[in-house]
């Protein structure tokens, strides 16, 4: 019997939505869910890239109402649970209730890593609805393992059943992930599980996930073909294949996942995330991956380089929700160049 058992969550239809500029259609969602469900992936996340109610001028409009997509996903899934992401303030309990009515069984409440307290009422509401609850501590690299564990404790006490170390910038390297996961495991003492969500900016998404599992994480995120914000996520099919080689039990069908990635998702992709100058910069200086497309748009509009914008965003320490400040940085860089 394997020493390690892991539950995979596939977030192609949520984090991958960033790379697709939130243009997933209902037909595409149905096909991807069917393929992931056939591969026995236990949890599939479907929402706008920035979570419930993310469709907006600031974050980018969805092509199709996410509630329609959530319902379609729930209709297609035979064994998988459908998860939704929510950022408190952007999404509210009203949207959470509607997502639940449409068939969502899991909610992942995401806050900046120092702001866990804003998730408390959302966990209470989700538990009252009977949903599985997950906490997402974004940009987890920004604080020490000890400080992160204290934030995880706030989430667990509010009713969160699994707290994630989230490498939103793809900045972590091996022990960065393991030390944070260990600190959370020590703090939570079984009151909640610990998960890890990796990105590929420095090409460590899968490696960090292995370190996370060995440090005690029992839930790991990925996306098919690594489709996701910034340089993309840990690819689900690679995680599954690597875990199989390392005797980490996932219960998924690796060949079916490779089929899903290659034959089902690949033809839908309009922009494949890559490790380019801008996304490597995000990993290097620790900038939120969802900022990439905003920076590219501002770069074009103000005639400055996206990697320069992102380097400055890193210096200023902006966090998710401060997307509008990217324009400010671009204008400032333009003025410096004159
Ligand atoms: C809302 C973000 O895109 C959540 C996430 O996937 C991350 O921080 O990484
Ligand atoms: Mn992500």
Coordinates of C-alpha atoms and ligand atoms in Angstrom, one line a residue:
X1 CA 0.0 0.0 0.0
X2 CA 1.2 3.5 -0.9
X3 CA 2.5 5.7 1.9
X4 CA 0.9 8.8 0.3
X5 CA -2.7 9.3 -0.9
X6 CA -3.7 12.5 -2.7
X7 CA -6.9 14.0 -4.0
X8 CA -6.4 15.8 -7.3
X9 CA -8.5 18.9 -8.1
X10 CA -8.5 20.0 -11.7
X11 CA -9.0 23.7 -12.2
X12 CA -8.7 23.9 -16.0
X13 CA -12.1 25.4 -16.2
X14 CA -11.3 28.1 -13.6
X15 CA -7.6 29.0 -13.5
X16 CA -7.4 27.9 -17.2
X17 CA -10.1 30.5 -17.8
X18 CA -7.5 33.3 -17.3
X19 CA -5.5 32.0 -20.3
X20 CA -8.7 31.7 -22.4
X21 CA -9.7 35.3 -21.5
X22 CA -12.7 33.7 -19.8
X23 CA -14.2 32.6 -23.1
X24 CA -15.1 29.0 -22.3
X25 CA -18.4 28.0 -24.0
X26 CA -21.0 25.6 -22.5
X27 CA -20.1 22.9 -25.0
X28 CA -16.4 23.1 -24.2
X29 CA -17.2 22.9 -20.4
X30 CA -19.3 19.8 -21.0
X31 CA -16.6 18.1 -23.0
X32 CA -13.8 18.9 -20.6
X33 CA -15.9 17.8 -17.5
X34 CA -16.9 14.6 -19.3
X35 CA -13.2 13.8 -20.0
X36 CA -12.0 14.6 -16.5
X37 CA -14.9 12.7 -15.0
X38 CA -14.1 9.7 -17.1
X39 CA -10.5 9.9 -15.9
X40 CA -11.9 9.7 -12.3
X41 CA -10.7 13.2 -11.3
X42 CA -12.6 13.7 -8.0
X43 CA -12.9 17.5 -8.0
X44 CA -13.4 19.8 -11.0
X45 CA -13.4 23.6 -10.5
X46 CA -15.6 25.8 -12.8
X47 CA -15.9 29.5 -12.4
X48 CA -14.6 32.8 -14.0
X49 CA -10.8 32.9 -13.5
X50 CA -11.2 35.3 -10.6
X51 CA -14.0 33.3 -9.1
X52 CA -17.7 33.9 -8.7
X53 CA -18.9 37.2 -10.0
X54 CA -15.4 37.8 -11.5
X55 CA -17.0 38.7 -14.9
X56 CA -16.6 42.5 -14.8
X57 CA -14.9 45.4 -16.5
X58 CA -11.9 45.1 -14.0
X59 CA -11.3 41.4 -14.4
X60 CA -12.6 40.7 -17.9
X61 CA -16.1 39.6 -19.0
X62 CA -17.0 35.9 -19.3
X63 CA -18.3 34.8 -22.7
X64 CA -21.0 32.6 -20.9
X65 CA -22.6 33.2 -17.6
X66 CA -20.6 31.1 -15.1
X67 CA -23.9 29.8 -13.5
X68 CA -24.8 28.3 -16.8
X69 CA -21.3 26.7 -17.0
X70 CA -21.5 25.4 -13.4
X71 CA -24.9 23.8 -14.0
X72 CA -23.6 22.2 -17.3
X73 CA -20.6 20.9 -15.4
X74 CA -22.8 19.4 -12.6
X75 CA -25.0 17.8 -15.2
X76 CA -22.0 16.1 -17.0
X77 CA -20.2 14.8 -13.9
X78 CA -21.1 11.3 -12.7
X79 CA -18.6 10.9 -9.9
X80 CA -16.7 14.2 -9.7
X81 CA -17.7 17.0 -7.4
X82 CA -18.0 20.5 -9.0
X83 CA -16.1 23.2 -7.1
X84 CA -16.4 27.0 -7.3
X85 CA -13.8 29.6 -6.3
X86 CA -14.8 32.8 -4.6
X87 CA -12.9 35.9 -3.6
X88 CA -14.8 37.5 -0.7
X89 CA -16.0 40.9 -1.8
X90 CA -15.9 40.1 -5.5
X91 CA -18.2 37.1 -5.0
X92 CA -20.8 37.2 -2.3
X93 CA -22.9 34.6 -0.4
X94 CA -25.7 35.4 -2.9
X95 CA -23.6 34.0 -5.7
X96 CA -22.5 31.1 -3.5
X97 CA -26.1 30.1 -2.9
X98 CA -26.9 30.2 -6.6
X99 CA -23.8 28.1 -7.5
X100 CA -24.9 25.6 -4.9
X101 CA -28.4 25.5 -6.4
X102 CA -26.8 24.9 -9.8
X103 CA -24.9 21.8 -8.4
X104 CA -21.6 23.1 -6.9
X105 CA -20.7 20.9 -4.0
X106 CA -17.3 22.4 -3.0
X107 CA -16.4 26.0 -2.4
X108 CA -12.8 27.3 -2.4
X109 CA -12.6 30.7 -0.6
X110 CA -9.5 32.6 -1.7
X111 CA -8.0 35.5 0.3
X112 CA -4.6 37.2 0.2
X113 CA -2.3 35.2 2.5
X114 CA -2.5 37.8 5.4
X115 CA -6.3 38.3 5.1
X116 CA -7.9 35.0 6.2
X117 CA -10.3 36.7 8.5
X118 CA -12.4 38.0 5.5
X119 CA -13.3 34.4 4.7
X120 CA -15.0 33.6 8.0
X121 CA -18.6 34.3 7.1
X122 CA -18.2 32.6 3.8
X123 CA -17.1 29.4 5.4
X124 CA -20.0 29.6 7.9
X125 CA -22.5 30.1 5.0
X126 CA -20.9 27.2 3.0
X127 CA -21.1 24.8 5.9
X128 CA -24.7 25.7 6.4
X129 CA -25.3 24.9 2.8
X130 CA -23.6 21.5 3.4
X131 CA -20.8 22.3 1.0
X132 CA -17.2 21.0 1.3
X133 CA -15.0 23.9 2.2
X134 CA -11.5 24.8 1.1
X135 CA -9.4 27.8 1.9
X136 CA -7.0 29.3 -0.6
X137 CA -4.1 31.5 0.9
X138 CA -3.0 33.3 -2.2
X139 CA 0.6 34.5 -2.7
X140 CA 1.6 32.2 0.2
X141 CA 5.3 33.0 -0.5
X142 CA 4.9 36.5 0.9
X143 CA 4.8 35.5 4.5
X144 CA 6.8 33.0 6.7
X145 CA 5.6 29.4 7.2
X146 CA 4.7 30.3 10.8
X147 CA 2.7 33.4 9.8
X148 CA 0.9 31.4 7.1
X149 CA 0.0 28.6 9.6
X150 CA -1.6 31.3 11.8
X151 CA -3.8 32.3 8.9
X152 CA -4.7 28.7 8.1
X153 CA -5.8 28.4 11.8
X154 CA -8.3 31.3 11.3
X155 CA -9.7 29.5 8.2
X156 CA -9.9 26.1 10.0
X157 CA -11.6 27.6 13.0
X158 CA -14.2 29.1 10.7
X159 CA -15.1 25.7 9.3
X160 CA -12.7 25.3 6.4
X161 CA -11.9 21.6 5.9
X162 CA -8.7 22.0 3.8
X163 CA -6.3 25.0 3.6
X164 CA -4.2 25.4 0.5
X165 CA -0.7 26.8 0.3
X166 CA -1.1 28.7 -3.0
X167 CA 1.9 29.6 -5.1
X168 CA 0.1 32.3 -7.1
X169 CA 3.3 33.6 -8.6
X170 CA 5.1 30.4 -9.3
X171 CA 7.8 31.8 -7.0
X172 CA 8.4 28.9 -4.6
X173 CA 11.2 26.4 -5.0
X174 CA 11.0 23.0 -3.2
X175 CA 11.5 23.7 0.5
X176 CA 9.5 27.0 0.1
X177 CA 6.5 24.8 -0.5
X178 CA 7.4 21.9 1.8
X179 CA 8.2 24.2 4.8
X180 CA 4.8 26.0 4.4
X181 CA 2.9 22.8 4.1
X182 CA 4.7 21.3 7.2
X183 CA 3.9 24.4 9.2
X184 CA 0.2 24.1 8.3
X185 CA 0.1 20.4 9.0
X186 CA 1.7 21.1 12.5
X187 CA -0.7 23.9 13.2
X188 CA -3.9 22.2 12.1
X189 CA -3.2 18.8 13.7
X190 CA -5.9 17.1 11.6
X191 CA -8.5 19.9 12.1
X192 CA -8.2 20.5 8.4
X193 CA -6.3 18.9 5.5
X194 CA -3.6 20.8 3.7
X195 CA -3.4 21.3 -0.1
X196 CA -0.9 22.8 -2.6
X197 CA -1.6 24.8 -5.8
X198 CA 1.4 25.3 -8.0
X199 CA 2.3 27.4 -11.0
X200 CA 5.0 26.9 -13.6
X201 CA 6.8 30.3 -13.8
X202 CA 10.1 28.8 -12.7
X203 CA 9.1 25.4 -13.9
X204 CA 8.7 24.0 -10.4
X205 CA 5.0 23.3 -10.3
X206 CA 5.2 19.5 -10.3
X207 CA 8.4 19.3 -8.2
X208 CA 6.9 21.6 -5.6
X209 CA 3.7 19.4 -5.6
X210 CA 5.9 16.3 -4.8
X211 CA 7.6 18.2 -2.0
X212 CA 4.2 19.3 -0.7
X213 CA 2.9 15.7 -0.7
X214 CA 6.0 14.5 1.2
X215 CA 5.4 17.3 3.7
X216 CA 1.9 16.2 4.4
X217 CA -0.4 17.8 1.7
X218 CA -3.3 15.5 0.8
X219 CA -4.8 17.6 -2.0
X220 CA -3.0 18.9 -5.1
X221 CA -4.2 21.2 -7.9
X222 CA -3.5 21.0 -11.6
X223 CA -4.9 22.0 -15.0
X224 CA -4.9 20.0 -18.2
X225 CA -1.8 21.0 -20.3
X226 CA -1.0 23.5 -17.5
X227 CA -3.6 25.9 -19.0
X228 CA -3.7 28.7 -16.5
X229 CA -2.8 32.2 -15.3
X230 CA 0.7 33.5 -15.9
X231 CA 3.1 30.7 -17.0
X232 CA 0.3 28.2 -16.3
X233 CA -0.3 25.6 -13.6
X234 CA 1.1 22.2 -12.7
X235 CA -0.3 20.1 -15.6
X236 CA -2.8 17.6 -14.1
X237 CA -1.7 14.8 -16.5
X238 CA 1.9 15.3 -15.6
X239 CA 1.2 15.4 -11.9
X240 CA -0.8 12.1 -12.2
X241 CA 2.0 10.4 -14.2
X242 CA 4.8 11.6 -11.9
X243 CA 2.8 10.6 -8.8
X244 CA 2.2 7.2 -10.3
X245 CA 6.0 6.8 -10.8
X246 CA 6.6 7.9 -7.2
X247 CA 3.9 5.6 -5.8
X248 CA 1.7 8.5 -4.7
X249 CA -1.9 7.2 -4.9
X250 CA -4.4 9.4 -6.7
X251 CA -7.1 7.0 -8.0
X252 CA -7.1 8.7 -11.4
X253 CA -6.7 7.0 -14.8
X254 CA -3.5 8.6 -16.2
X255 CA -4.1 7.5 -19.8
X256 CA -7.6 9.0 -19.7
X257 CA -6.1 12.2 -18.4
X258 CA -3.5 12.3 -21.2
X259 CA -6.4 11.8 -23.7
X260 CA -8.3 14.6 -22.0
X261 CA -5.3 17.0 -22.3
X262 CA -4.4 16.1 -25.8
X263 CA -7.6 15.3 -27.6
X264 CA -10.2 17.2 -25.7
X265 CA -8.6 20.4 -24.3
X266 CA -5.8 21.1 -26.8
X267 CA -8.1 22.0 -29.8
X268 CA -9.9 24.6 -27.6
X269 CA -6.8 26.5 -26.5
X270 CA -6.5 30.0 -27.9
X271 CA -3.4 31.0 -26.0
X272 CA -1.0 28.5 -24.5
X273 CA 0.7 29.9 -21.4
X274 CA 4.5 29.7 -21.7
X275 CA 7.5 30.6 -19.6
X276 CA 8.4 33.8 -21.4
X277 CA 10.2 37.0 -20.3
X278 CA 7.0 38.4 -18.6
X279 CA 5.9 35.2 -16.8
X280 CA 9.4 34.3 -15.7
X281 CA 9.7 37.8 -14.2
X282 CA 6.5 37.1 -12.3
X283 CA 8.1 34.0 -10.8
X284 CA 11.4 35.7 -10.2
X285 CA 10.0 38.7 -8.2
X286 CA 6.8 37.0 -6.9
X287 CA 4.0 38.7 -8.8
X288 CA 0.4 37.4 -8.9
X289 CA -0.1 35.4 -12.1
X290 CA -3.5 36.8 -12.9
X291 CA -1.8 40.1 -13.5
X292 CA -0.1 38.9 -16.7
X293 CA -2.8 39.7 -19.3
X294 CA -3.5 43.0 -17.6
X295 CA 0.2 43.9 -17.9
X296 CA 0.3 42.8 -21.5
X297 CA -2.7 45.0 -22.3
X298 CA -1.2 48.0 -20.5
X299 CA 2.2 47.4 -22.2
X300 CA 0.6 47.7 -25.6
X301 CA -1.4 50.7 -24.7
X302 CA 1.4 52.7 -23.1
X303 CA 4.3 51.6 -25.2
X304 CA 6.3 50.0 -22.3
X305 CA 7.4 46.4 -21.7
X306 CA 5.2 43.9 -19.9
X307 CA 8.1 42.5 -18.0
X308 CA 9.1 46.0 -16.8
X309 CA 5.6 46.6 -15.6
X310 CA 5.6 43.3 -13.7
X311 CA 9.0 44.0 -12.1
X312 CA 7.7 47.3 -10.8
X313 CA 4.5 45.7 -9.6
X314 CA 6.7 43.3 -7.7
X315 CA 8.7 46.1 -6.2
X316 CA 5.5 47.8 -5.1
X317 CA 4.1 44.6 -3.6
X318 CA 0.6 44.7 -5.2
X319 CA -1.8 41.8 -4.5
X320 CA -4.8 40.3 -6.2
X321 CA -7.6 42.9 -6.4
X322 CA -5.2 45.7 -7.2
X323 CA -5.4 45.1 -11.0
X324 CA -6.1 48.8 -11.7
X325 CA -2.7 49.8 -10.3
X326 CA -1.1 48.1 -13.3
X327 CA -2.2 51.0 -15.4
X328 CA -0.7 53.3 -12.8
X329 CA 2.6 51.5 -13.1
X330 CA 2.5 51.6 -17.0
X331 CA 1.8 55.3 -17.0
X332 CA 4.7 55.9 -14.5
X333 CA 7.1 53.8 -16.6
X334 CA 6.0 55.7 -19.7
X335 CA 6.7 59.0 -18.0
X336 CA 10.2 57.8 -16.9
X337 CA 11.1 56.9 -20.5
X338 CA 10.5 60.5 -21.7
Ligands
LIG1 C1 -8.0 34.1 -8.2 C2 -6.6 33.4 -8.4 O1 -6.4 33.2 -9.8 C3 -6.5 32.2 -7.6 C4 -5.3 31.4 -8.0 O2 -5.5 30.4 -8.7 C5 -3.9 31.7 -7.5 O3 -3.8 32.6 -6.7 O4 -3.0 31.1 -8.0
LIG2 MN1 -3.6 29.8 -9.7

